[in-house]
Short mmCIF file of C-alpha atoms in Angstrom, two decimals:
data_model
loop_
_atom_site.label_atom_id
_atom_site.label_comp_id
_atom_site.label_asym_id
_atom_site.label_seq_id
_atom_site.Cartn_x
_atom_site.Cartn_y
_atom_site.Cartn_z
CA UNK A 1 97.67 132.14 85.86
CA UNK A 2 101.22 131.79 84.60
CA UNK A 3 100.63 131.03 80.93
CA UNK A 4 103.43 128.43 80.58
CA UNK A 5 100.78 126.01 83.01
CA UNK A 6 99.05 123.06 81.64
CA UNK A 7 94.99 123.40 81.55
CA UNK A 8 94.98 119.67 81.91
CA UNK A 9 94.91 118.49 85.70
CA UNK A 10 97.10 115.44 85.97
CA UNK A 11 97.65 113.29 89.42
CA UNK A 12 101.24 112.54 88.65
CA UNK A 13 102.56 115.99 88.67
CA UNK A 14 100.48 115.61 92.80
CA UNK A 15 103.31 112.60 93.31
CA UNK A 16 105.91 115.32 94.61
CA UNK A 17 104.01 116.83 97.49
CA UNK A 18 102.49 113.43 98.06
CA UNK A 19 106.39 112.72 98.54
CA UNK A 20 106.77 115.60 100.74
CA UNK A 21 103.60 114.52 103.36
CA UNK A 22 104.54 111.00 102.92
CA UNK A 23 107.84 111.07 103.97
CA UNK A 24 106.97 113.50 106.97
CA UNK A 25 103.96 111.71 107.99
CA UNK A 26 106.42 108.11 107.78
CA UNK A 27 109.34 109.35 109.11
CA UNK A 28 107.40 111.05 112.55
CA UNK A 29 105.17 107.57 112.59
CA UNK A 30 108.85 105.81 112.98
CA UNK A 31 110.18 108.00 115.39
CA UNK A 32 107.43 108.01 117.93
CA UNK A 33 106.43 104.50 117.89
CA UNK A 34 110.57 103.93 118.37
CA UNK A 35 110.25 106.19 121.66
CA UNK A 36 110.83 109.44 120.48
CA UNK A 37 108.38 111.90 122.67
CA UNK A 38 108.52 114.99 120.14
CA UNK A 39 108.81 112.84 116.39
CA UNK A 40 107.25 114.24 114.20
CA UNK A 41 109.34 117.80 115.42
CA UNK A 42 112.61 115.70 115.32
CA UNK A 43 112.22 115.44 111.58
CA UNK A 44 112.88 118.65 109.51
CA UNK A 45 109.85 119.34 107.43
CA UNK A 46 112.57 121.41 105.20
CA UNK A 47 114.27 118.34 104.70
CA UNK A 48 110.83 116.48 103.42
CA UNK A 49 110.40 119.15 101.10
CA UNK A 50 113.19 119.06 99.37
CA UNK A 51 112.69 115.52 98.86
CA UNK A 52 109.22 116.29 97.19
CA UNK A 53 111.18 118.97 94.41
CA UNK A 54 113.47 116.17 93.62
CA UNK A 55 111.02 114.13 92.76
CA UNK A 56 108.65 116.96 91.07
CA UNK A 57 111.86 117.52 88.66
CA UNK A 58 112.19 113.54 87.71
CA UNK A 59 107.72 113.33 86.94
CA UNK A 60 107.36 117.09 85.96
CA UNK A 61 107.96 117.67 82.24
CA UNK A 62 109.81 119.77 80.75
CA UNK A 63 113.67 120.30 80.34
CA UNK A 64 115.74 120.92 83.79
CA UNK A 65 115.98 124.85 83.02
CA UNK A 66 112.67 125.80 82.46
CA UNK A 67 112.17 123.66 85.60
CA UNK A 68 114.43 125.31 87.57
CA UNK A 69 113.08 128.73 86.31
CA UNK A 70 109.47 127.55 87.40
CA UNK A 71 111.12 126.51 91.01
CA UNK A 72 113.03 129.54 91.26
CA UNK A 73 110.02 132.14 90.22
CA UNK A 74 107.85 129.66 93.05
CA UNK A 75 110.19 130.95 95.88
CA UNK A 76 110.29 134.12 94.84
CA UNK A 77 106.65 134.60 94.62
CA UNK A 78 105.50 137.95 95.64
CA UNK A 79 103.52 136.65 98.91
CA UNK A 80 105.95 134.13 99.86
CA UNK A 81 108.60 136.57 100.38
CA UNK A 82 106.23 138.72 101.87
CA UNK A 83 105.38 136.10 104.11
CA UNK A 84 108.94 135.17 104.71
CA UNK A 85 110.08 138.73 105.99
CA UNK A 86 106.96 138.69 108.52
CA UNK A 87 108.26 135.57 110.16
CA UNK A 88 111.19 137.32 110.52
CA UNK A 89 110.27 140.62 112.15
CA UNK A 90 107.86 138.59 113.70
CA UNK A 91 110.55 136.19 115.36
CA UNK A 92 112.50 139.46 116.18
CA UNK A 93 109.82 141.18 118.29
CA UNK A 94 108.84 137.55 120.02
CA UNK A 95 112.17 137.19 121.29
CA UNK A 96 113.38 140.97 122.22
CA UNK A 97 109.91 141.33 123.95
CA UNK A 98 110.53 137.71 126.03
CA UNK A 99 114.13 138.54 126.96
CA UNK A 100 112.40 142.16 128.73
CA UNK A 101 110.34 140.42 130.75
CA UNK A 102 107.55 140.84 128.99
CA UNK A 103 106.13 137.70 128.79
CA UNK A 104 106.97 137.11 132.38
CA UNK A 105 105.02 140.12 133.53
CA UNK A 106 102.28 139.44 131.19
CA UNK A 107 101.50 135.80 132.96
CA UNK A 108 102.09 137.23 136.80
CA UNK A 109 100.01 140.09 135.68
CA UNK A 110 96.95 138.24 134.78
CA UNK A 111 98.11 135.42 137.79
CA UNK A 112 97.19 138.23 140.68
CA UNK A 113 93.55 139.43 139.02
CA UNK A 114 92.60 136.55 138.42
CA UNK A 115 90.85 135.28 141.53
CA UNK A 116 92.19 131.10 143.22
CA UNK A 117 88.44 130.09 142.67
CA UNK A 118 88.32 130.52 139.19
CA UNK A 119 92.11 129.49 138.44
CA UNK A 120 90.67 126.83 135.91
CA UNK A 121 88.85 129.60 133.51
CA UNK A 122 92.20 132.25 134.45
CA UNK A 123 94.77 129.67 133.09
CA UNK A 124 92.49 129.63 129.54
CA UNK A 125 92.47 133.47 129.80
CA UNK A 126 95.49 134.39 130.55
CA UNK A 127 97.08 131.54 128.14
CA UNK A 128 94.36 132.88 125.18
CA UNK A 129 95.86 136.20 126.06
CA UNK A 130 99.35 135.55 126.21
CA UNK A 131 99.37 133.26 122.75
CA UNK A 132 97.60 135.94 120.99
CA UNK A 133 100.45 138.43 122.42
CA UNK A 134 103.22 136.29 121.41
CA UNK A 135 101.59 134.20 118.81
CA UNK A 136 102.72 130.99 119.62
CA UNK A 137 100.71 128.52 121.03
CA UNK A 138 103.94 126.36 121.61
CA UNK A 139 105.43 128.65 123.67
CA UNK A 140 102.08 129.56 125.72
CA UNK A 141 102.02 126.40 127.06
CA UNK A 142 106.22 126.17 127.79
CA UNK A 143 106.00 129.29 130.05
CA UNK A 144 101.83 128.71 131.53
CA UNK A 145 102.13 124.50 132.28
CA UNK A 146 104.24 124.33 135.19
CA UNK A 147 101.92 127.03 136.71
CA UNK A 148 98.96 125.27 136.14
CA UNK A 149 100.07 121.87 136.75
CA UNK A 150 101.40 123.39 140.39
CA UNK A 151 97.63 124.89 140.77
CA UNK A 152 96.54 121.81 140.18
CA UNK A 153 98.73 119.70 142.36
CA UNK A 154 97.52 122.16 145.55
CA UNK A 155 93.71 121.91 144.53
CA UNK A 156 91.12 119.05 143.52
CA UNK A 157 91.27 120.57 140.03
CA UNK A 158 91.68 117.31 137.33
CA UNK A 159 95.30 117.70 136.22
CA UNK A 160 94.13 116.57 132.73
CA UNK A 161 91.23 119.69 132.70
CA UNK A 162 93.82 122.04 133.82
CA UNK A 163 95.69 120.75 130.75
CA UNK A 164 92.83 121.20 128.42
CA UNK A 165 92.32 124.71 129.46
CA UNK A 166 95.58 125.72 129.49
CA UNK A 167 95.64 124.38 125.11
CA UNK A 168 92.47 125.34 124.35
CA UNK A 169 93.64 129.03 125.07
CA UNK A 170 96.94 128.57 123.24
CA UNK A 171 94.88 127.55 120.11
CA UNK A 172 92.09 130.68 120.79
CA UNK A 173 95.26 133.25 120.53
CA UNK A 174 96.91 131.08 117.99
CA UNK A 175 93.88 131.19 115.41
CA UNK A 176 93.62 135.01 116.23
CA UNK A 177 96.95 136.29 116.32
CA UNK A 178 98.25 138.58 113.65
CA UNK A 179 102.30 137.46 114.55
CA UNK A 180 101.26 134.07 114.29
CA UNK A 181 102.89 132.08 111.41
CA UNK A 182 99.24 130.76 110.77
CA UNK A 183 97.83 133.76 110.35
CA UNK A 184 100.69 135.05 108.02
CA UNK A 185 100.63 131.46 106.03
CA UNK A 186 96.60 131.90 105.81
CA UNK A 187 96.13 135.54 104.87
CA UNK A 188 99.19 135.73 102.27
CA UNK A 189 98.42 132.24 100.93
CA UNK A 190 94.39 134.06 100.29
CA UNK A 191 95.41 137.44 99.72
CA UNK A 192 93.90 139.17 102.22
CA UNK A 193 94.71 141.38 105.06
CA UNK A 194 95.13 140.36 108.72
CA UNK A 195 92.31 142.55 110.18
CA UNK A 196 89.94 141.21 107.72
CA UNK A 197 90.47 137.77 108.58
CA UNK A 198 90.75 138.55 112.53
CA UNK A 199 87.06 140.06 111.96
CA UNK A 200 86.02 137.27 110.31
CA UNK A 201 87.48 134.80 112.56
CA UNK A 202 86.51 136.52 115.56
CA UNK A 203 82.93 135.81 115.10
CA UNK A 204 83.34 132.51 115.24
CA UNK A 205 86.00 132.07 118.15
CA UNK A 206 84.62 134.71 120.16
CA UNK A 207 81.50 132.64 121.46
CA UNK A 208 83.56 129.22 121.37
CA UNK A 209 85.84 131.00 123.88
CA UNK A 210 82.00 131.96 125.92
CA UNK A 211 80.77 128.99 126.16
CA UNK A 212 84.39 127.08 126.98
CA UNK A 213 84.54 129.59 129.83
CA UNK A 214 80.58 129.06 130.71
CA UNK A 215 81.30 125.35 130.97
CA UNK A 216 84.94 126.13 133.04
CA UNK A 217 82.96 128.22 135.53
CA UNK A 218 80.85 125.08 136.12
CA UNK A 219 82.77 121.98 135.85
CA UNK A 220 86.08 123.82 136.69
CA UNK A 221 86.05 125.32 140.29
CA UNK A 222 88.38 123.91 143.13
CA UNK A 223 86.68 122.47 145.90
CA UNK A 224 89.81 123.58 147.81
CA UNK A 225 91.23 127.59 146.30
CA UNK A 226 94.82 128.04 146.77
CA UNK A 227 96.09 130.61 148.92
CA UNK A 228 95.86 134.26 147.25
CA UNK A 229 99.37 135.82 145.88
CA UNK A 230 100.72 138.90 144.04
CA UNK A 231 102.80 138.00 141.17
CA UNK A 232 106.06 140.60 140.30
CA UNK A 233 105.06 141.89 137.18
CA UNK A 234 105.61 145.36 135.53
CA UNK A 235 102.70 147.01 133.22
CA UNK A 236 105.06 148.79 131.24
CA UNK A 237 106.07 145.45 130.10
CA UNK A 238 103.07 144.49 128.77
CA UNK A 239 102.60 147.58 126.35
CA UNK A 240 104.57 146.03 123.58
CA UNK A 241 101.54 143.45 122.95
CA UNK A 242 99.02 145.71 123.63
CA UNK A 243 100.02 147.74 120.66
CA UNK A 244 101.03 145.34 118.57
CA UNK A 245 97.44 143.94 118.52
CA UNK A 246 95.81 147.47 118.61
CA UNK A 247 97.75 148.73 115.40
CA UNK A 248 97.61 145.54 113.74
CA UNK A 249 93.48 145.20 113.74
CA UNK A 250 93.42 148.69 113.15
CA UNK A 251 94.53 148.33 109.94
CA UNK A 252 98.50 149.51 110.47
CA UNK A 253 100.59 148.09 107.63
CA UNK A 254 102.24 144.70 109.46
CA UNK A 255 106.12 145.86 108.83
CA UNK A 256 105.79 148.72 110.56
CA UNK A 257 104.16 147.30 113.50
CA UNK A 258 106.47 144.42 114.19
CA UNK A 259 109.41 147.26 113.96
CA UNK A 260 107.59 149.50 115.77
CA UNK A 261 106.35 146.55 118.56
CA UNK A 262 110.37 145.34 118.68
CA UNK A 263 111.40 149.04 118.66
CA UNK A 264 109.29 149.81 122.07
CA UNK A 265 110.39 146.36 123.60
CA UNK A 266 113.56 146.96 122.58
CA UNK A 267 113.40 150.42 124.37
CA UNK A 268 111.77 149.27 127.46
CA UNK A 269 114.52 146.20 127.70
CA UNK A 270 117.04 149.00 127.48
CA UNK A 271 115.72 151.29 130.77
CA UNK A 272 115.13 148.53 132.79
CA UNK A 273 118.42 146.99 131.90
CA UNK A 274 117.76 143.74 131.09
CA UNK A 275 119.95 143.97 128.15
CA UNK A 276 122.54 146.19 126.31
CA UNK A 277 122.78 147.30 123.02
CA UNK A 278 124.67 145.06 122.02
CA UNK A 279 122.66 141.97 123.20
CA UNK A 280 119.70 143.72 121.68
CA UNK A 281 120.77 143.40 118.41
CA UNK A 282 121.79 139.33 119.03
CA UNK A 283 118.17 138.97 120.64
CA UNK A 284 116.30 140.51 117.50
CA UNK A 285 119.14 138.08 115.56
CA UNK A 286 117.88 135.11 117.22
CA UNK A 287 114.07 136.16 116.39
CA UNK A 288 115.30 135.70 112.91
CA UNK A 289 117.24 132.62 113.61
CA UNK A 290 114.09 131.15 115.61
CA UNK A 291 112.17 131.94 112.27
CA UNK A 292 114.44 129.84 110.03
CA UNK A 293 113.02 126.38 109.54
CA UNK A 294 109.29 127.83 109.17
CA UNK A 295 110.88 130.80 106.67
CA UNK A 296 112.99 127.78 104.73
CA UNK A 297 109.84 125.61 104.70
CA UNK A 298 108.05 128.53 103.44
CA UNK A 299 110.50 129.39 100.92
CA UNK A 300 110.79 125.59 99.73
CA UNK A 301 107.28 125.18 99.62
CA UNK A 302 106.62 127.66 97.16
CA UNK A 303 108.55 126.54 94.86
CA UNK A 304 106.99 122.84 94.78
CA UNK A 305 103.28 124.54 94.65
CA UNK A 306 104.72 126.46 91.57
CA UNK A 307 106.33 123.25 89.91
CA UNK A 308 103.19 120.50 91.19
CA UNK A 309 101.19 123.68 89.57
CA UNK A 310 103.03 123.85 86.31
CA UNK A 311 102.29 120.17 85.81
CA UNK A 312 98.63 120.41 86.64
CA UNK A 313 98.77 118.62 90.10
CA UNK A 314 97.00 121.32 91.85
CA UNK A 315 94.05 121.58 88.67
CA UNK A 316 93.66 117.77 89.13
CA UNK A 317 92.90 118.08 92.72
CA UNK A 318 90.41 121.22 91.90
CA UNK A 319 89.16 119.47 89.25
CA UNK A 320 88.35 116.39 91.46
CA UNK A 321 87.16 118.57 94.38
CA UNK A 322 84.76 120.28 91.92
CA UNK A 323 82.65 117.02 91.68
CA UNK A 324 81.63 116.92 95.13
CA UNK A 325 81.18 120.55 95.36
CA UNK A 326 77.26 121.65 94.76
CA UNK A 327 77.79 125.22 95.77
CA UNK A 328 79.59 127.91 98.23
CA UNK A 329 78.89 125.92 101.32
CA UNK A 330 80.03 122.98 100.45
CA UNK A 331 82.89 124.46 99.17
CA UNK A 332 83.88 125.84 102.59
CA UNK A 333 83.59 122.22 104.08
CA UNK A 334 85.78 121.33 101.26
CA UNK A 335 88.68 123.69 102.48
CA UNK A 336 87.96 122.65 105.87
CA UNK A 337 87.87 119.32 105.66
CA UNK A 338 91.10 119.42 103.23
CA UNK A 339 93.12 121.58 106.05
CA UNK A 340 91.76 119.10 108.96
CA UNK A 341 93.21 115.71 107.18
CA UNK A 342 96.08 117.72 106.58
CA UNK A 343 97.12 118.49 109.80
CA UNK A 344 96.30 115.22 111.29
CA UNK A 345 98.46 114.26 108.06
CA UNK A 346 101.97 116.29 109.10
CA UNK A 347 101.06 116.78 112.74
CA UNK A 348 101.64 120.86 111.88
CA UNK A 349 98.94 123.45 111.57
CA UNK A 350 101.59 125.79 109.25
CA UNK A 351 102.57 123.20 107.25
CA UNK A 352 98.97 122.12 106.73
CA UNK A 353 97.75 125.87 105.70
CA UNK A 354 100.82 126.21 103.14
CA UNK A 355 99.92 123.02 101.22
CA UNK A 356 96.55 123.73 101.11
CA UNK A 357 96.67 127.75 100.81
CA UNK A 358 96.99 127.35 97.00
CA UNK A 359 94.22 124.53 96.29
CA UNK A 360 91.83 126.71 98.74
CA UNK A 361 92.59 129.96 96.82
CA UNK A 362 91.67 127.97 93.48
CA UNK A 363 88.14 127.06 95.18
CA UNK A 364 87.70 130.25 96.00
CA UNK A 365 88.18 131.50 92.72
CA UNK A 366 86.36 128.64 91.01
CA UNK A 367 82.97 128.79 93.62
CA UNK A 368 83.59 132.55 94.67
CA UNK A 369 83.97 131.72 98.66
CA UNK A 370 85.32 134.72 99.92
CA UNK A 371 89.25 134.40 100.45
CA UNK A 372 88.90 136.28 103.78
CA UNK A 373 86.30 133.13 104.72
CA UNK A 374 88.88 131.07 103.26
CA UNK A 375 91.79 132.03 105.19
CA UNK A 376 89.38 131.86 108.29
CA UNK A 377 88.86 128.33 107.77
CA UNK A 378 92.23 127.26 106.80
CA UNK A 379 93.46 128.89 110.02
CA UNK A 380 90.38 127.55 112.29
CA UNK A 381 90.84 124.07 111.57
CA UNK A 382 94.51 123.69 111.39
CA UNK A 383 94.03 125.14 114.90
CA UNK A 384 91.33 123.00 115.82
CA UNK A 385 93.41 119.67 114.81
CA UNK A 386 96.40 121.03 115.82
CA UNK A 387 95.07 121.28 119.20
CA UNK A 388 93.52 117.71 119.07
CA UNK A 389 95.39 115.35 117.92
CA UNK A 390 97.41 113.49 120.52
CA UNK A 391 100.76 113.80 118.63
CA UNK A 392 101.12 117.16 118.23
CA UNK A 393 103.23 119.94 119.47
CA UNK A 394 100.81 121.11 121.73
CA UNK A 395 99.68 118.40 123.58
CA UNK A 396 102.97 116.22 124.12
CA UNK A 397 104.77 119.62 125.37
CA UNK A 398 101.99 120.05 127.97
CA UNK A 399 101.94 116.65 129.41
CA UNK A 400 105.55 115.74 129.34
CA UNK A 401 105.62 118.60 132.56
CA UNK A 402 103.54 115.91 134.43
CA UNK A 403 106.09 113.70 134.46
CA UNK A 404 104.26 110.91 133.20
CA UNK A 405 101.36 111.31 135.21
CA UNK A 406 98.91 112.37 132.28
CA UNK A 407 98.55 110.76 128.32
CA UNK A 408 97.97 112.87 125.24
CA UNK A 409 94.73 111.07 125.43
CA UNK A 410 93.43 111.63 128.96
CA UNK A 411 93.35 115.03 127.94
CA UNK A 412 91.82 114.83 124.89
CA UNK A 413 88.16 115.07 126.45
CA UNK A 414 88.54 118.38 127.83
CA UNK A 415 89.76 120.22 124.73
CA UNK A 416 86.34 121.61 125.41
CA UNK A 417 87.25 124.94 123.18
CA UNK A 418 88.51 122.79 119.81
CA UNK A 419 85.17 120.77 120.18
CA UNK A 420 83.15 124.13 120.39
CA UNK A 421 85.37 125.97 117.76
CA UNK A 422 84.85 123.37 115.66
CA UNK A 423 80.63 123.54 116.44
CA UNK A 424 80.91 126.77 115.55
CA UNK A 425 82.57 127.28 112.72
CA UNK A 426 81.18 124.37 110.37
CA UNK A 427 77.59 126.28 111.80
CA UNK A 428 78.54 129.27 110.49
CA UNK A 429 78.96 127.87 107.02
CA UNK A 430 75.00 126.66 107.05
CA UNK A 431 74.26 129.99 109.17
CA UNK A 432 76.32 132.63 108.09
CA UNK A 433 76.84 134.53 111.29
CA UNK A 434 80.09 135.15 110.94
CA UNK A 435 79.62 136.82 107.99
CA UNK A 436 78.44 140.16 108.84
CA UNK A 437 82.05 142.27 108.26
CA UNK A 438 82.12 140.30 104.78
CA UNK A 439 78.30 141.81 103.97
CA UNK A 440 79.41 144.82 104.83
CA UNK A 441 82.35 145.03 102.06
CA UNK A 442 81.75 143.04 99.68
CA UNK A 443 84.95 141.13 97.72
CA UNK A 444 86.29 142.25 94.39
CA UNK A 445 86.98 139.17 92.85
CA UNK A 446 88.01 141.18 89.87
CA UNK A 447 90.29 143.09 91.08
CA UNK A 448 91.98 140.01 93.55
CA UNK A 449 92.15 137.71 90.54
CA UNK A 450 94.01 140.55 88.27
CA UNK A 451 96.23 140.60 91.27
CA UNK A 452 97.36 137.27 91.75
#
């Protein structure tokens, strides 16, 4: 710990990020119950933030330089720039791989396997598939939902189901991805590495994702299949994801395979023409640009943890969480439950894991959870709420393509993989399960706390 930090926890140096939330969590309340479809994403979180350092400067003591200094080290914390520069190769190879057709192929690709009698359990696939590809569940849903909604349309399929499908596989590759900004925010907020938290999360998505494709197969079928058709799509076009996730479990250090991923798209974009060299370059540009509010919130963000930290705002929340914690489990339902009101607090699973990464990292150290476990949670539930609640991204994207013929909340029933990630998960804290990678190398708390 940075020796200029108080040992006393104090709730008033907590006002500044309950500035932060508030004024996000107001602000999107005003604008959706005024009319606005997307309001709590009309609101800059950046913005929110900065009102939350103002304030942390007025209650924090201490004179405005050493302050500042505190602010200033904050943002340029070792994993928050390393964080930072991920979202932004990570926005580069998103975008040069999209503008080669690559997500294009990907979909028609997995549109002509999959079989019209089991279109229902193909749109989760091929959406769990695609977000973990891309990383963004967001996006999954912009380029899958008018497909499904037209499968639906020519079938008996429940628009609403196909709706639930098509988000609960957004949120499977979301939670897994290792491009996702929730994986970044989760793993550099705990200090771990990307495939140890995919191994660890795996465990406990992998038989949610079964048994939401067990109950698909049965509740989900078409009493009338549409017609059977083959989808233009290229393989080669595909490759860039493929290896991207390949090197990245395998243990590749993550700069060199989001250079390496945007290098081959790039490459492959190039031969087939879809853009020059020239337009390269403004496509891996507008990765970065794509990246900016989440790498500014990021940024911003750091420094308020540092300064709420410096007066002892995140020690009074550990200090309070401590009296309701009896052991390592609980502790885990602490972090989870913290990261669930969170979300359903700012309405944004990234946003969530970044406030919280710090306080969870403290539990960890205080009731030695293991930080890989940690960052599995964090990034679970903000993808299980995320996923849920009726006003976020997710679900107002997908059902403002039906034209106003589905609400957030007719859907909300057949988010049948949240419900079952969620079953899962808060079982494998009373059944450790999951937990057989984590047996298998054990943490060096040690040697993590030294390095923090």
């Amino acid at each position: 710990m940075n020796n200029m930090e108080n040992k006393k926890g104090k709730f008033s140096a907590l006002i500044p990020f309950l500035v932060f939330i508030g004024v996000y969590l107001g602000v999107g309340i005003k604008l959706t119950t005024g009319g606005e479809a997307m309001g709590f994403y009309a609101f800059k979180a950046p913005i929110a933030v900065i009102l939350g350092i103002i304030a942390a400067f007025f209650l924090i003591k201490g004179s405005i330089d050493e302050k500042f200094d505190i602010f200033i080290k904050g943002c340029g914390e070792e994993n928050i720039i390393i964080m930072c520069i991920i979202y932004l190769l990570a926005g580069a190879f998103s975008t040069v791989s999209k503008e080669m057709g690559g997500v294009e192929s990907t979909v028609n690709l997995g549109l002509t396997i999959i079989p019209p009698s089991l279109i229902t359990v193909g749109m989760f696939v091929i959406a769990s598939f695609i977000s973990i590809a891309t990383g963004t569940s967001v996006g999954t849903i912009v380029a899958l939902a008018p497909i499904g909604i037209g499968f639906a349309e020519k079938t008996t399929i429940s628009l609403p189901l196909m709706i639930g499908s098509l988000i609960g596989g957004a949120m499977f590759g979301d939670n897994l991805s290792v491009i996702s900004d929730t994986t970044i925010a989760a793993t550099r907020t705990q200090g771990v590495q990307m495939k140890d938290k995919f191994r660890c999360n795996v465990a406990m998505a992998a038989p949610a994702m079964l048994v939401t494709i067990i109950l698909l197969l049965i509740f989900g079928r078409p009493e009338v299949a549409p017609a059977k058709e083959v989808y233009k799509y290229d393989i080669i076009k595909v490759i860039p994801y493929i290896f991207v996730l390949v090197t990245a479990l395998a243990g590749m250090n993550v700069f060199i395979v989001l250079v390496s991923g945007t290098v081959i798209s790039g490459a492959i974009g190039l031969y087939y023409g879809a853009f020059g060299l020239l337009d390269l370059t403004n496509h891996i540009y507008d990765g970065f640009v794509g990246m900016f509010e989440i790498f500014l919130l990021s940024l911003l963000t750091g420094g308020l943890a540092a300064l709420v930290r410096h007066g002892g705002g995140l020690l009074w929340i550990t200090e309070k969480i401590r009296g309701t914690i009896k052991g390592r489990k609980s502790a885990e339902l602490g972090i989870a439950a913290m990261t669930a009101l969170t979300d359903v607090a700012v309405a944004n699973n990234t946003v969530a894991i970044i406030i919280d990464g710090p306080i969870a990292r403290n539990i960890c150290e205080e009731f030695k959870v293991d930080p890989r476990r940690s960052a599995s949670l964090l990034d679970s539930f903000g993808a299980i709420f995320q996923g849920f609640i009726p006003y976020g991204a997710q679900i107002l994207m997908a059902v403002q393509f039906t034209e106003g013929a589905v609400t957030p909340f007719a859907v909300m029933p057949y988010l049948w993989y949240q419900f079952a990630l969620a079953f899962f998960v808060i079982l494998s804290i009373y059944i450790p399960f999951a937990d057989g990678y984590l047996n298998k190398h054990p943490w060096d708390f040690e040697k993590w706390q030294d390095a923090e």
